[in-house]
Structure formats: C-alpha cells, structure tokens
Short mmCIF file of C-alpha atoms in Angstrom, two decimals:
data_model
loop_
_atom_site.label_atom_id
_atom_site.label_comp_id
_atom_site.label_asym_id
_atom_site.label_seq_id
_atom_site.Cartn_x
_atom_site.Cartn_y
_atom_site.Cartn_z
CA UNK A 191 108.95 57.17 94.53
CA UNK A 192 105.67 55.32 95.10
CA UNK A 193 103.00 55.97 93.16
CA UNK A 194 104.89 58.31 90.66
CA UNK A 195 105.16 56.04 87.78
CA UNK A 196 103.03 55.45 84.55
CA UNK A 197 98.98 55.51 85.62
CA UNK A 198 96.98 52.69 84.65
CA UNK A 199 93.79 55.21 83.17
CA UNK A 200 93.77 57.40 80.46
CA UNK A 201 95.26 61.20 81.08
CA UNK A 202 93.00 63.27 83.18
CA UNK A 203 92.60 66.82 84.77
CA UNK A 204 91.36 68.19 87.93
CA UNK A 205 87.45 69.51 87.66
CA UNK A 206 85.81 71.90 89.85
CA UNK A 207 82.86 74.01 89.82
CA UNK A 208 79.36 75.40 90.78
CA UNK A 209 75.65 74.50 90.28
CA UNK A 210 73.50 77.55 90.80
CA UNK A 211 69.69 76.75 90.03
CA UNK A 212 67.76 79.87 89.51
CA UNK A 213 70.22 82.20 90.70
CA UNK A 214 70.93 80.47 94.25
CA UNK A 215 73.29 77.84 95.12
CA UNK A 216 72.25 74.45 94.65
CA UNK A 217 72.84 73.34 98.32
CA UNK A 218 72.82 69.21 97.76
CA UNK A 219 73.01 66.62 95.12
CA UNK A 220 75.98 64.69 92.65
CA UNK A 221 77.09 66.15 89.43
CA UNK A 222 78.03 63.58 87.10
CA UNK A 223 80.55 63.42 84.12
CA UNK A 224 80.59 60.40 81.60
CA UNK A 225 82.76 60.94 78.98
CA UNK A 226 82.34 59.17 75.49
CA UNK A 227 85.03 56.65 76.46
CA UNK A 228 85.99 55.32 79.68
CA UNK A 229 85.20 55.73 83.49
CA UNK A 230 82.96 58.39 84.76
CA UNK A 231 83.38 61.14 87.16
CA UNK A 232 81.83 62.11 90.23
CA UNK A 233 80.83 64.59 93.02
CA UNK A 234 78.93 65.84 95.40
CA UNK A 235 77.36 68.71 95.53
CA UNK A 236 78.34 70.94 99.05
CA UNK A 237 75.99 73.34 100.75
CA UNK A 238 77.53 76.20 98.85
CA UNK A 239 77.27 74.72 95.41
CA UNK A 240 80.30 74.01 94.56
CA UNK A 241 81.90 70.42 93.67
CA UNK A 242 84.98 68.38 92.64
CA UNK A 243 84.98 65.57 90.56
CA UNK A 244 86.78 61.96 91.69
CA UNK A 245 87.16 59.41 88.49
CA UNK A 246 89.81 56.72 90.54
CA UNK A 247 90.93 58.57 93.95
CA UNK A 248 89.27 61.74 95.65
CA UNK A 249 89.58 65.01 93.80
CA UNK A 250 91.37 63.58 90.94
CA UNK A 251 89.36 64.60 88.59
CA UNK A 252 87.74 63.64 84.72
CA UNK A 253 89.28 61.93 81.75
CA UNK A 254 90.34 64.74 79.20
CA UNK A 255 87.62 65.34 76.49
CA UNK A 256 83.91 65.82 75.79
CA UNK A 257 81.29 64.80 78.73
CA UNK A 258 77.60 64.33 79.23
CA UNK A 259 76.86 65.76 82.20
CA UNK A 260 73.89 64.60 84.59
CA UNK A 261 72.93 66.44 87.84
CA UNK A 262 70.62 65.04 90.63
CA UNK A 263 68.75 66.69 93.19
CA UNK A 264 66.02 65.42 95.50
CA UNK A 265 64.26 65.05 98.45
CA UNK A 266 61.25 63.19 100.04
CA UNK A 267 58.84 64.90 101.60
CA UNK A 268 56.19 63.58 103.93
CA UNK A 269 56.08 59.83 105.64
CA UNK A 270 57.12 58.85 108.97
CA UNK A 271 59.21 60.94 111.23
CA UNK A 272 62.73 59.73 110.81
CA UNK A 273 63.32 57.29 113.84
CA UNK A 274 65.18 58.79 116.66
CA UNK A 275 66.31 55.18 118.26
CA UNK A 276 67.75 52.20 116.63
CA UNK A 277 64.52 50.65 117.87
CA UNK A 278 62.26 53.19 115.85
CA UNK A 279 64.47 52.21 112.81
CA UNK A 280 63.89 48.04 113.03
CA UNK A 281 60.00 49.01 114.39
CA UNK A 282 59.78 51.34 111.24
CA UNK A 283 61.27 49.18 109.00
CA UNK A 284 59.22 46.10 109.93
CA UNK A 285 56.26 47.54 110.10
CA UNK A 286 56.75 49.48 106.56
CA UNK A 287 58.03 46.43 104.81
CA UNK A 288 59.86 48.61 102.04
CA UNK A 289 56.43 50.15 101.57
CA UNK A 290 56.40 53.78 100.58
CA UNK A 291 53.72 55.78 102.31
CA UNK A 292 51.26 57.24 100.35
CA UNK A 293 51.73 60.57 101.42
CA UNK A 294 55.46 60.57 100.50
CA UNK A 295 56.85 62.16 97.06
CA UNK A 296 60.23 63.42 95.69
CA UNK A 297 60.36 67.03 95.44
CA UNK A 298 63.48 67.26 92.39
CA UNK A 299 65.48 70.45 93.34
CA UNK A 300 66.69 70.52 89.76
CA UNK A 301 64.24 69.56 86.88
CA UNK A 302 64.44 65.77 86.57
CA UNK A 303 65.55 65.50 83.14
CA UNK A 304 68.99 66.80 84.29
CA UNK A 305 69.58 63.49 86.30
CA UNK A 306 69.02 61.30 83.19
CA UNK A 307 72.08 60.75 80.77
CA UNK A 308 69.50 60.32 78.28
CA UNK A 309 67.23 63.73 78.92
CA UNK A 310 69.95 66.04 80.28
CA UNK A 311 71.30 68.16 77.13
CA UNK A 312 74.52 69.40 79.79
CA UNK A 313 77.96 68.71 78.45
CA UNK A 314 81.59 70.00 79.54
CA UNK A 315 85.00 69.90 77.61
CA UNK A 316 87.66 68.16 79.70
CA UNK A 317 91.10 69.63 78.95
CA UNK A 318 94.52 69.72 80.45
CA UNK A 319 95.21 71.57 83.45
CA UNK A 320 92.69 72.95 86.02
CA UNK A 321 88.84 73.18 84.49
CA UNK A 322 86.12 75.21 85.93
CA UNK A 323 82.73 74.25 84.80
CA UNK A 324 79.95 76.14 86.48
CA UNK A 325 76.45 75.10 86.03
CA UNK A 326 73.24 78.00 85.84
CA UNK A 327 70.13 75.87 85.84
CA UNK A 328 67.09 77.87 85.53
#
C-alpha cells in the first residue's frame, strides 16, 4: 500500500489535550512542543480549549520524548475598526504605512513568559501510544 512503508522522521505519537487558564478554557492561541531533538509540534488552540498537535501531516502528532512546551495567547486591542471593504483595507493600509496606532496594545491571555521557549518552565513527556497533556495555567 501507499504510504505504509518505513517513515522518513523519527517515531512519534498522537498528542492531545487542554489549556485551561485560571479555571476556564483558554478559547484561542497555539501550543507548541519542541523536543530536544528534531522537528517541533504544533496546534491550535479551539474555542473549547482543547488541541492536537501536527509535527509532518495534520493530527499526527510529537516525536516521542521530553518537550519544552510554549503557549501563546493574544490579542490587540484598540486602533482602527477592522475594514469592512477591500477598499477600507488598501485605504487603511496606505494610510497606516505599517504604523501601529498609539492607542493599540496586546492584551496576552496567558502570561507572556509562556510563549517564550526561553521563559516558559512547561514541559511534556512524549511516549508511545495516545498522550493527553492538559495544561492549568493560573
């Protein structure tokens, strides 16, 4: 059969899970994985909190073993309305010039230092067979 032969990647298992960030669901966002060794997994975060991780093709999951694991979770507030026309969007993006407003900021739905490999002190043991790796961020 097609595609049932030796992979080209190390061995890997399916990861799913939930971020909860003081006892809700964290509604939006990407959970990341890197393990100490290879290619890093990745997912998005769904309205309910829950995610699956994709290393090579969708839902496959993480390499087996030990990961850092980053979580990122913003929004801007404030600025322009979002345009409601293509022509707002070329008007709003000539006149703006990649300039941020001042009264814009990021409002991080998860403290910041979780997005950072270097800052976030998350981790998750990859292992063989289905993993569930819930988050509680408080």
């Amino acid at each position: 059969l097609i595609g049932c032969g030796d992979s080209d990647h190390e061995a890997m298992a399916p990861v799913t899970g939930k971020v909860i960030v003081k006892g809700a669901p964290l509604t939006k966002g990407r959970i990341a994985f890197y393990p100490t060794k290879g290619r890093s997994a990745m997912g998005a975060i769904q309205s309910d909190g829950t995610y699956s991780l994709t290393t090579f093709e969708q839902g496959d999951g993480a390499l087996l073993g030990t990961h850092q694991v980053t979580i990122t979770a913003s929004e801007t507030v404030g600025g322009p309305p979002p345009p409601t026309s293509f022509e707002d969007e070329i008007k709003q993006a000539v006149e703006g010039r990649g300039q941020t407003p001042a009264n814009t900021k990021t409002v991080w739905l998860v403290p910041q230092e979780y997005s950072n490999r270097k800052t976030s002190k998350l981790q998750a043991e990859v292992v063989s067979g289905d993993n569930t790796h819930d988050f509680n961020i408080e």
